[in-house]
PDB file of C-alpha atoms in Angstrom:
ATOM      1  CA  TYR A 178       5.326   6.932  -5.895  1.00  0.00           C
ATOM      2  CA  GLY A 179       5.701  10.572  -4.982  1.00  0.00           C
ATOM      3  CA  LEU A 180       4.492  10.032  -1.432  1.00  0.00           C
ATOM      4  CA  ASP A 181       6.230  10.937   1.791  1.00  0.00           C
ATOM      5  CA  ARG A 182       7.711   7.900   3.575  1.00  0.00           C
ATOM      6  CA  LYS A 183       5.174   8.226   6.375  1.00  0.00           C
ATOM      7  CA  PHE A 184       2.565   6.799   3.970  1.00  0.00           C
ATOM      8  CA  PHE A 185       4.490   3.534   3.508  1.00  0.00           C
ATOM      9  CA  GLY A 186       3.984   0.549   5.791  1.00  0.00           C
ATOM     10  CA  ASP A 187       6.839  -1.124   7.643  1.00  0.00           C
ATOM     11  CA  GLU A 188       7.186  -3.875   5.024  1.00  0.00           C
ATOM     12  CA  ALA A 189       7.525  -1.390   2.144  1.00  0.00           C
ATOM     13  CA  LYS A 190      10.064   0.670   4.107  1.00  0.00           C
ATOM     14  CA  ARG A 191      12.071  -2.462   4.939  1.00  0.00           C
ATOM     15  CA  ARG A 192      12.238  -3.506   1.283  1.00  0.00           C
ATOM     16  CA  ILE A 193      13.221  -0.029   0.095  1.00  0.00           C
ATOM     17  CA  MET A 194      15.972   0.240   2.692  1.00  0.00           C
ATOM     18  CA  LEU A 195      17.356  -3.235   1.939  1.00  0.00           C
ATOM     19  CA  GLY A 196      17.475  -2.543  -1.803  1.00  0.00           C
ATOM     20  CA  THR A 197      19.017   0.893  -1.350  1.00  0.00           C
ATOM     21  CA  HIS A 198      21.631  -0.435   1.076  1.00  0.00           C
ATOM     22  CA  THR A 199      22.562  -3.358  -1.173  1.00  0.00           C
ATOM     23  CA  LEU A 200      23.163  -1.092  -4.174  1.00  0.00           C
ATOM     24  CA  SER A 201      24.969   1.606  -2.188  1.00  0.00           C
ATOM     25  CA  VAL A 202      27.631  -0.537  -0.518  1.00  0.00           C
ATOM     26  CA  GLY A 203      29.379  -1.672  -3.671  1.00  0.00           C
ATOM     27  CA  TYR A 204      27.275  -4.685  -4.532  1.00  0.00           C
ATOM     28  CA  TYR A 205      26.030  -3.355  -7.878  1.00  0.00           C
ATOM     29  CA  ASP A 206      27.970  -5.874  -9.952  1.00  0.00           C
ATOM     30  CA  ALA A 207      27.554  -8.725  -7.509  1.00  0.00           C
ATOM     31  CA  TYR A 208      23.787  -8.421  -7.169  1.00  0.00           C
ATOM     32  CA  TYR A 209      22.145  -6.019  -9.584  1.00  0.00           C
ATOM     33  CA  ARG A 210      23.916  -7.169 -12.728  1.00  0.00           C
ATOM     34  CA  LYS A 211      23.278 -10.824 -11.827  1.00  0.00           C
ATOM     35  CA  ALA A 212      19.652  -9.997 -11.040  1.00  0.00           C
ATOM     36  CA  LEU A 213      19.235  -8.505 -14.512  1.00  0.00           C
ATOM     37  CA  LYS A 214      20.557 -11.736 -16.044  1.00  0.00           C
ATOM     38  CA  VAL A 215      18.193 -13.833 -13.928  1.00  0.00           C
ATOM     39  CA  ARG A 216      15.320 -11.538 -14.909  1.00  0.00           C
ATOM     40  CA  THR A 217      16.098 -12.161 -18.582  1.00  0.00           C
ATOM     41  CA  LEU A 218      16.015 -15.934 -18.010  1.00  0.00           C
ATOM     42  CA  ILE A 219      12.674 -15.661 -16.195  1.00  0.00           C
ATOM     43  CA  LYS A 220      11.222 -13.594 -19.049  1.00  0.00           C
ATOM     44  CA  GLN A 221      12.422 -16.177 -21.560  1.00  0.00           C
ATOM     45  CA  ASP A 222      10.798 -19.002 -19.554  1.00  0.00           C
ATOM     46  CA  PHE A 223       7.469 -17.179 -19.571  1.00  0.00           C
ATOM     47  CA  GLU A 224       7.785 -16.431 -23.309  1.00  0.00           C
ATOM     48  CA  ARG A 225       8.260 -20.169 -23.998  1.00  0.00           C
ATOM     49  CA  VAL A 226       5.186 -21.057 -21.922  1.00  0.00           C
ATOM     50  CA  PHE A 227       3.016 -18.413 -23.605  1.00  0.00           C
ATOM     51  CA  LYS A 228       3.739 -20.006 -26.989  1.00  0.00           C
ATOM     52  CA  GLU A 229       1.589 -22.919 -25.743  1.00  0.00           C
ATOM     53  CA  VAL A 230      -1.002 -21.295 -23.425  1.00  0.00           C
ATOM     54  CA  ASN A 231      -2.911 -18.010 -23.328  1.00  0.00           C
ATOM     55  CA  VAL A 232      -2.733 -17.436 -19.561  1.00  0.00           C
ATOM     56  CA  ILE A 233      -1.226 -19.048 -16.481  1.00  0.00           C
ATOM     57  CA  ILE A 234      -3.514 -19.643 -13.506  1.00  0.00           C
ATOM     58  CA  GLY A 235      -2.238 -20.545 -10.067  1.00  0.00           C
ATOM     59  CA  PRO A 236      -2.411 -19.675  -6.384  1.00  0.00           C
ATOM     60  CA  THR A 237      -1.606 -16.123  -5.323  1.00  0.00           C
ATOM     61  CA  SER A 238       0.137 -17.146  -2.116  1.00  0.00           C
ATOM     62  CA  PRO A 239       1.391 -20.380  -0.541  1.00  0.00           C
ATOM     63  CA  CYS A 240      -1.240 -20.287   2.225  1.00  0.00           C
ATOM     64  CA  THR A 241      -4.602 -18.773   3.038  1.00  0.00           C
ATOM     65  CA  ALA A 242      -4.912 -15.325   4.540  1.00  0.00           C
ATOM     66  CA  LEU A 243      -3.943 -15.037   8.189  1.00  0.00           C
ATOM     67  CA  GLY A 244      -5.665 -13.143  10.951  1.00  0.00           C
ATOM     68  CA  VAL A 245      -5.121  -9.388  11.144  1.00  0.00           C
ATOM     69  CA  GLY A 246      -1.827  -8.697  12.945  1.00  0.00           C
ATOM     70  CA  ALA A 247      -0.567 -12.298  12.700  1.00  0.00           C
ATOM     71  CA  THR A 248       2.673 -11.249  10.999  1.00  0.00           C
ATOM     72  CA  THR A 249       3.454  -8.044  12.850  1.00  0.00           C
ATOM     73  CA  ASN A 250       6.675  -9.419  14.330  1.00  0.00           C
ATOM     74  CA  ASP A 251       7.680 -11.519  11.325  1.00  0.00           C
ATOM     75  CA  PRO A 252       9.669  -9.398   8.840  1.00  0.00           C
ATOM     76  CA  ILE A 253      10.235 -12.335   6.462  1.00  0.00           C
ATOM     77  CA  PHE A 254       6.543 -13.212   6.156  1.00  0.00           C
ATOM     78  CA  GLY A 255       5.944 -10.745   3.312  1.00  0.00           C
ATOM     79  CA  GLU A 256       8.786 -12.259   1.323  1.00  0.00           C
ATOM     80  CA  VAL A 257       7.333 -15.751   1.708  1.00  0.00           C
ATOM     81  CA  GLN A 258       3.809 -14.616   0.825  1.00  0.00           C
ATOM     82  CA  ASP A 259       5.022 -12.912  -2.361  1.00  0.00           C
ATOM     83  CA  MET A 260       7.031 -15.846  -3.708  1.00  0.00           C
ATOM     84  CA  LEU A 261       4.328 -16.963  -6.151  1.00  0.00           C
ATOM     85  CA  VAL A 262       3.670 -13.533  -7.666  1.00  0.00           C
ATOM     86  CA  GLU A 263       7.273 -12.326  -7.875  1.00  0.00           C
ATOM     87  CA  PRO A 264       8.351 -14.214 -11.029  1.00  0.00           C
ATOM     88  CA  SER A 265       5.669 -12.599 -13.193  1.00  0.00           C
ATOM     89  CA  THR A 266       6.370  -9.213 -11.625  1.00  0.00           C
ATOM     90  CA  MET A 267      10.096  -9.550 -12.340  1.00  0.00           C
ATOM     91  CA  ALA A 268       9.255 -10.450 -15.936  1.00  0.00           C
ATOM     92  CA  GLY A 269       7.040  -7.356 -16.249  1.00  0.00           C
ATOM     93  CA  LEU A 270       3.916  -9.367 -16.974  1.00  0.00           C
ATOM     94  CA  PRO A 271       0.360  -8.330 -16.161  1.00  0.00           C
ATOM     95  CA  GLY A 272      -1.463 -10.297 -13.514  1.00  0.00           C
ATOM     96  CA  ILE A 273      -4.532 -10.138 -11.357  1.00  0.00           C
ATOM     97  CA  SER A 274      -5.509 -11.873  -8.144  1.00  0.00           C
ATOM     98  CA  ILE A 275      -9.133 -12.759  -7.538  1.00  0.00           C
ATOM     99  CA  PRO A 276     -10.914 -14.777  -4.841  1.00  0.00           C
ATOM    100  CA  CYS A 277     -11.396 -18.445  -5.712  1.00  0.00           C
ATOM    101  CA  GLY A 278     -12.508 -20.044  -2.461  1.00  0.00           C
ATOM    102  CA  PHE A 279     -12.274 -20.174   1.309  1.00  0.00           C
ATOM    103  CA  VAL A 280     -10.503 -22.435   3.777  1.00  0.00           C
ATOM    104  CA  SER A 281     -11.641 -22.270   7.397  1.00  0.00           C
ATOM    105  CA  GLY A 282     -13.444 -19.024   6.630  1.00  0.00           C
ATOM    106  CA  LEU A 283     -10.376 -17.338   5.135  1.00  0.00           C
ATOM    107  CA  PRO A 284     -10.013 -16.413   1.454  1.00  0.00           C
ATOM    108  CA  VAL A 285      -7.848 -18.145  -1.103  1.00  0.00           C
ATOM    109  CA  GLY A 286      -6.556 -16.102  -4.033  1.00  0.00           C
ATOM    110  CA  MET A 287      -6.068 -17.187  -7.625  1.00  0.00           C
ATOM    111  CA  GLN A 288      -3.677 -15.290  -9.866  1.00  0.00           C
ATOM    112  CA  ILE A 289      -4.078 -15.002 -13.601  1.00  0.00           C
ATOM    113  CA  ILE A 290      -0.899 -14.074 -15.486  1.00  0.00           C
ATOM    114  CA  GLY A 291      -0.813 -13.109 -19.130  1.00  0.00           C
ATOM    115  CA  PRO A 292       1.838 -12.346 -21.719  1.00  0.00           C
ATOM    116  CA  GLU A 293       3.257  -8.849 -22.071  1.00  0.00           C
ATOM    117  CA  LEU A 294       0.609  -6.222 -22.849  1.00  0.00           C
ATOM    118  CA  SER A 295      -2.288  -8.647 -22.326  1.00  0.00           C
ATOM    119  CA  GLU A 296      -4.097  -6.718 -19.613  1.00  0.00           C
ATOM    120  CA  SER A 297      -7.401  -6.909 -21.480  1.00  0.00           C
ATOM    121  CA  LEU A 298      -7.062 -10.693 -21.793  1.00  0.00           C
ATOM    122  CA  ILE A 299      -6.472 -11.318 -18.091  1.00  0.00           C
ATOM    123  CA  LEU A 300      -9.310  -8.963 -17.180  1.00  0.00           C
ATOM    124  CA  ARG A 301     -11.655 -10.885 -19.509  1.00  0.00           C
ATOM    125  CA  VAL A 302     -10.565 -14.207 -17.981  1.00  0.00           C
ATOM    126  CA  ALA A 303     -11.048 -12.859 -14.444  1.00  0.00           C
ATOM    127  CA  HIS A 304     -14.449 -11.451 -15.345  1.00  0.00           C
ATOM    128  CA  ALA A 305     -15.554 -14.761 -16.922  1.00  0.00           C
ATOM    129  CA  TYR A 306     -14.474 -16.636 -13.780  1.00  0.00           C
ATOM    130  CA  GLN A 307     -16.364 -14.238 -11.540  1.00  0.00           C
ATOM    131  CA  LYS A 308     -19.483 -14.542 -13.698  1.00  0.00           C
ATOM    132  CA  ALA A 309     -19.267 -18.345 -13.365  1.00  0.00           C
ATOM    133  CA  THR A 310     -18.677 -18.344  -9.581  1.00  0.00           C
ATOM    134  CA  ASN A 311     -19.719 -16.288  -6.584  1.00  0.00           C
ATOM    135  CA  TRP A 312     -16.493 -16.280  -4.536  1.00  0.00           C
ATOM    136  CA  HIS A 313     -16.070 -12.538  -5.077  1.00  0.00           C
ATOM    137  CA  LEU A 314     -19.368 -11.940  -3.266  1.00  0.00           C
ATOM    138  CA  LYS A 315     -18.395 -13.783  -0.070  1.00  0.00           C
ATOM    139  CA  ARG A 316     -16.698 -12.045   2.851  1.00  0.00           C
ATOM    140  CA  PRO A 317     -14.026 -13.571   5.100  1.00  0.00           C
ATOM    141  CA  ASN A 318     -14.232 -14.078   8.828  1.00  0.00           C
ATOM    142  CA  ILE A 319     -11.850 -11.394  10.096  1.00  0.00           C
ATOM    143  CA  LYS A 320      -9.749 -12.646  13.004  1.00  0.00           C
ATOM    144  CA  LEU A 321      -7.988 -10.068  15.150  1.00  0.00           C
ATOM    145  CA  LEU A 322      -4.969 -11.343  17.038  1.00  0.00           C
TER     146      LEU A 322
END
């Protein structure tokens, strides 16, 4: 993004290095080409679903937010947390995550995914949800570990 590496967090640096290493050590055909094929299949799955629905709504992550610092020594945590938003990202689809509740004082996120180029649609859906609820006005109990 045009920034010096010192502006990236450890998780971003780890992902950049892993991707760069994988492509630089001769795995282009083994991984990248296969990944492009998988990406095409994921896009096709979403295209089939969007013939029947306008948007897809689901959880943003598989669990509630954790306390600040809870994952400092867990390099895989970010991968697990992203598993529910990665398919739409790989397919190049617009999405938004908004608060939809709290569990034990910690926020729960809801993602809204739309078809290609439907940013205005997902923003309208998110806005309608926020007008109908007040979750976006509540603040979590921050837990420092």
